[in-house]
PDB file of C-alpha atoms in Angstrom:
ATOM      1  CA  UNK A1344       0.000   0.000   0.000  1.00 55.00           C
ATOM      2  CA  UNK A1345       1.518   3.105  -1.113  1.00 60.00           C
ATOM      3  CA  UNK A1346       0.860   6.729   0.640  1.00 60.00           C
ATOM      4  CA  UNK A1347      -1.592   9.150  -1.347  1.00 65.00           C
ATOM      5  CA  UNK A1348      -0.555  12.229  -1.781  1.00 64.00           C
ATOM      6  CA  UNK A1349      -2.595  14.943   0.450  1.00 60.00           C
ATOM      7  CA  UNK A1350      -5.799  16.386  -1.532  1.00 66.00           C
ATOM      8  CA  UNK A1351      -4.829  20.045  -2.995  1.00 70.00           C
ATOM      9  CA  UNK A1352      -4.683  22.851  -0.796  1.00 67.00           C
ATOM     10  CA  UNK A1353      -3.896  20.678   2.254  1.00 69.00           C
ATOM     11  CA  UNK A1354       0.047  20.475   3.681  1.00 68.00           C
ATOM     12  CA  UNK A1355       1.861  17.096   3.913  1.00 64.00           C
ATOM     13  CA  UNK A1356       1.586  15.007   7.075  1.00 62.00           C
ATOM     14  CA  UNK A1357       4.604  15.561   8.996  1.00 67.00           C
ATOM     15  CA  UNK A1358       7.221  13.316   8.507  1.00 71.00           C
ATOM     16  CA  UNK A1359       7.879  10.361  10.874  1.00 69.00           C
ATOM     17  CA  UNK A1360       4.288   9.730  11.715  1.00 64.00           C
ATOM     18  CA  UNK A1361       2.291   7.124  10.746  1.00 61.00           C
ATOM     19  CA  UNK A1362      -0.184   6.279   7.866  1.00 61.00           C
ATOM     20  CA  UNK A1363      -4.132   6.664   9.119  1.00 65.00           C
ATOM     21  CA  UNK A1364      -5.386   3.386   9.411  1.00 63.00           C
ATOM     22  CA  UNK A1365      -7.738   2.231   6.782  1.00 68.00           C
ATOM     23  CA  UNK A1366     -11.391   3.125   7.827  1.00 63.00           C
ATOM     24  CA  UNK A1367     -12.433   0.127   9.560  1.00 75.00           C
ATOM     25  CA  UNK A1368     -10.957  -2.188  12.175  1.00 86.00           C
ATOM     26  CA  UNK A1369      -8.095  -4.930  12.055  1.00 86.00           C
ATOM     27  CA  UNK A1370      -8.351  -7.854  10.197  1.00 92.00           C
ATOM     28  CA  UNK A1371      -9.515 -11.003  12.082  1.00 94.00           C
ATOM     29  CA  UNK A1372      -6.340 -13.110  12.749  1.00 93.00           C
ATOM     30  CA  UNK A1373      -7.895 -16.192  12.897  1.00 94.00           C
ATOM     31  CA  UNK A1374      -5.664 -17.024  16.041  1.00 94.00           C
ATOM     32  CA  UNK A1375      -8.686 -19.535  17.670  1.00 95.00           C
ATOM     33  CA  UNK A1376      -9.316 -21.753  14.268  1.00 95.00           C
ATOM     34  CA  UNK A1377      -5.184 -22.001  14.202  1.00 95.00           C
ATOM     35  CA  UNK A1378      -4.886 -23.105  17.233  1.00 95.00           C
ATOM     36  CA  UNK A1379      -7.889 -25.517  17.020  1.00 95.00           C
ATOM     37  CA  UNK A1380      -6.625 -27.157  13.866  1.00 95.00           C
ATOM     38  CA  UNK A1381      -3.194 -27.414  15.509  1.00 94.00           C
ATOM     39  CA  UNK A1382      -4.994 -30.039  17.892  1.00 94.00           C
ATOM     40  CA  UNK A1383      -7.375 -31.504  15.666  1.00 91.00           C
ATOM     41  CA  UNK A1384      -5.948 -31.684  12.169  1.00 87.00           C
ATOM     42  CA  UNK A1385      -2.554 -30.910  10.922  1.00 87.00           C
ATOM     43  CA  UNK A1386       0.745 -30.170  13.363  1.00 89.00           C
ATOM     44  CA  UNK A1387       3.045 -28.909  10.727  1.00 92.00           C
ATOM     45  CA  UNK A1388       0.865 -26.298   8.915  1.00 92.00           C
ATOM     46  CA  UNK A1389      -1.195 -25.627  12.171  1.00 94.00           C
ATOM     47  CA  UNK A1390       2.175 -24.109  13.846  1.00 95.00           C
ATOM     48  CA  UNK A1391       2.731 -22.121  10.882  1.00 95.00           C
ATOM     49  CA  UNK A1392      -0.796 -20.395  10.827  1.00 96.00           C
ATOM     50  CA  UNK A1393      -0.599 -19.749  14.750  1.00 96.00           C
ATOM     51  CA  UNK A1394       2.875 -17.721  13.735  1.00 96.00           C
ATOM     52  CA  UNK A1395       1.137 -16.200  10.643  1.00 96.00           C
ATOM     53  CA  UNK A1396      -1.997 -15.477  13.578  1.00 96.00           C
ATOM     54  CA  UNK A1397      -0.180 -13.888  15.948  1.00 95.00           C
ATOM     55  CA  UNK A1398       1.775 -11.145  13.260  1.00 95.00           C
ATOM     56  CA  UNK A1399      -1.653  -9.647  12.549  1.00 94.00           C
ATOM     57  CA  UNK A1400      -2.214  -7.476  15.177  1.00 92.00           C
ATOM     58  CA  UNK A1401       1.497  -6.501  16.031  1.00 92.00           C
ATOM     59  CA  UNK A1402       1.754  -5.054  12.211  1.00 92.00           C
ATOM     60  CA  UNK A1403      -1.594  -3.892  12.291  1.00 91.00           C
ATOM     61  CA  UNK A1404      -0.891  -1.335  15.340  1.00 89.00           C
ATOM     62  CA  UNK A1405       2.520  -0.697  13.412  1.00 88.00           C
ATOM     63  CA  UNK A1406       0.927   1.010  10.495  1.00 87.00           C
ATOM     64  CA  UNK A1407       1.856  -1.831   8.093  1.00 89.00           C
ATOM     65  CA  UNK A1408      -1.464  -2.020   7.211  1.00 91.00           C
ATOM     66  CA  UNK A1409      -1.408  -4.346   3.819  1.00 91.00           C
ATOM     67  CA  UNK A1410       1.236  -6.755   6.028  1.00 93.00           C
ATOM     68  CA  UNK A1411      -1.257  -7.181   8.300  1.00 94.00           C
ATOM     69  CA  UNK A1412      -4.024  -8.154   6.158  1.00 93.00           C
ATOM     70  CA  UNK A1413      -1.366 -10.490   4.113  1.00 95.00           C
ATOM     71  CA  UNK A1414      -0.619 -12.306   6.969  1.00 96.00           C
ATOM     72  CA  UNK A1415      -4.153 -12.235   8.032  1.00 96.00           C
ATOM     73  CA  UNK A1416      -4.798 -13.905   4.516  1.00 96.00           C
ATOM     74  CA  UNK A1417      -1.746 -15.830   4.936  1.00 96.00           C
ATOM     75  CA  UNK A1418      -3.253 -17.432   8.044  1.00 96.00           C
ATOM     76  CA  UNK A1419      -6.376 -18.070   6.729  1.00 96.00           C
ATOM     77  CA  UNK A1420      -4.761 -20.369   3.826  1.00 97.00           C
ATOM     78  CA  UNK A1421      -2.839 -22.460   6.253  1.00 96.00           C
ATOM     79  CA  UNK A1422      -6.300 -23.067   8.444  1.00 96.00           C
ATOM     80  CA  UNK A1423      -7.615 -24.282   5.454  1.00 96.00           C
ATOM     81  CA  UNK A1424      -5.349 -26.264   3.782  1.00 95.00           C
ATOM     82  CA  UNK A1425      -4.627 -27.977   7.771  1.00 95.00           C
ATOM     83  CA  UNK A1426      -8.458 -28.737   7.849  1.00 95.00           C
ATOM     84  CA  UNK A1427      -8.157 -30.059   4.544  1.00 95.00           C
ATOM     85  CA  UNK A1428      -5.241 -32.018   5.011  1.00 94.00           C
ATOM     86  CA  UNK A1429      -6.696 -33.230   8.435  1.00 93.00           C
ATOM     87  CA  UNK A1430      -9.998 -34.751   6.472  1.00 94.00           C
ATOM     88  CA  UNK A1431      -7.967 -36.357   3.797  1.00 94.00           C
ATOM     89  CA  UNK A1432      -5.907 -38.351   6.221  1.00 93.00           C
ATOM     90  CA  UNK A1433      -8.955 -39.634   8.481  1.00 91.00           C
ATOM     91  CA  UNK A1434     -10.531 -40.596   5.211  1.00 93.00           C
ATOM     92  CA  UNK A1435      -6.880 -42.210   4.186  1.00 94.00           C
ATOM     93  CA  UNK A1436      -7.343 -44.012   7.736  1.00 90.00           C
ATOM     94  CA  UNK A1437     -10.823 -45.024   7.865  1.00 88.00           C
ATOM     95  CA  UNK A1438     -10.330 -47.050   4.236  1.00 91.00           C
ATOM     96  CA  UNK A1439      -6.627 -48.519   5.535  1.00 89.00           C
ATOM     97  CA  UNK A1440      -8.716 -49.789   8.394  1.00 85.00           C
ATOM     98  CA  UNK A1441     -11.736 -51.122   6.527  1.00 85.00           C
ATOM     99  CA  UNK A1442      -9.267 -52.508   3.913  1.00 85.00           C
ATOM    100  CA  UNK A1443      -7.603 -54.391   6.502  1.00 84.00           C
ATOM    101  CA  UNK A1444     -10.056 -55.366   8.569  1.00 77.00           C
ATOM    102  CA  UNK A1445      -9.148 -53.868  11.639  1.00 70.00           C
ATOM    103  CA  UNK A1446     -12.652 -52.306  12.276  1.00 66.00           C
ATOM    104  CA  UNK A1447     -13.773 -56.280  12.825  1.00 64.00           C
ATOM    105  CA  UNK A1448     -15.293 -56.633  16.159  1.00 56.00           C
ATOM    106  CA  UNK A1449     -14.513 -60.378  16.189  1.00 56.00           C
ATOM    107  CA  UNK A1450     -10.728 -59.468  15.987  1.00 59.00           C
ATOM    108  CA  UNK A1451     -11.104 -57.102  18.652  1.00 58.00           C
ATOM    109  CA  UNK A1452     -12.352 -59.655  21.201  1.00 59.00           C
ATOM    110  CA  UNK A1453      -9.662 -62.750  19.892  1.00 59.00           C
ATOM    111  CA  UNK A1454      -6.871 -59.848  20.100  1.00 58.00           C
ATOM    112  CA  UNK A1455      -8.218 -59.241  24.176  1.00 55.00           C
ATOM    113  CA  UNK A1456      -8.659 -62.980  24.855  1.00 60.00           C
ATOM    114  CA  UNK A1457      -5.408 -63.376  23.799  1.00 59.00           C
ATOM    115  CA  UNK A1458      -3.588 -60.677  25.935  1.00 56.00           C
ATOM    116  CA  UNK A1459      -5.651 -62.327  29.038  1.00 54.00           C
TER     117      UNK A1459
END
């Protein structure tokens, strides 16, 4: 985001000061669904959107405006691609197990008789 030049007839901000903020408020940093799919889904890209998370706000009250709602973006990709990475490996599992038969109750039980 570059800086617009004042409107004519109006002197330069000062320099050394920061830009206004964009009319509005921060953008969400989706720090709660990072963390959640850091538990539920995907470790790896779960850490990296708790990072990404946490950058919003610091940048945000440091003027870099566009950083912040980059990295707000930024964090919002690596949710989604964990959630989807998260679903495609349960599904993985669930046909590995059906494949193999080890959802089969009766195996279950012989597998416990046999430990007793």
């Amino acid at each position: 985001m570059t800086a617009q030049p004042p409107p004519p007839g109006y002197p330069p901000p000062p320099p050394g000061y920061p830009p206004q903020p964009p009319a509005g408020q921060a953008p969400n940093n989706h720090l709660v669904w990072s963390i959640l799919v850091t538990l539920f889904c995907c470790l790896p890209l779960g850490i990296v959107a708790i990072i990404k998370s946490t950058q919003v706000n610091g940048l945000w009250q440091s003027g870099q405006y566009a950083e912040a709602q980059a990295a707000a973006d930024s964090a919002r990709k690596f949710v989604m691609w964990s959630v989807i990475i998260g679903i495609a490996v349960d599904i993985i599992y669930v046909i590995v197990m059906v494949a193999s038969g080890g959802f089969n109750a009766g195996s279950n039980a012989a597998m416990l008789a046999a430990m007793f």
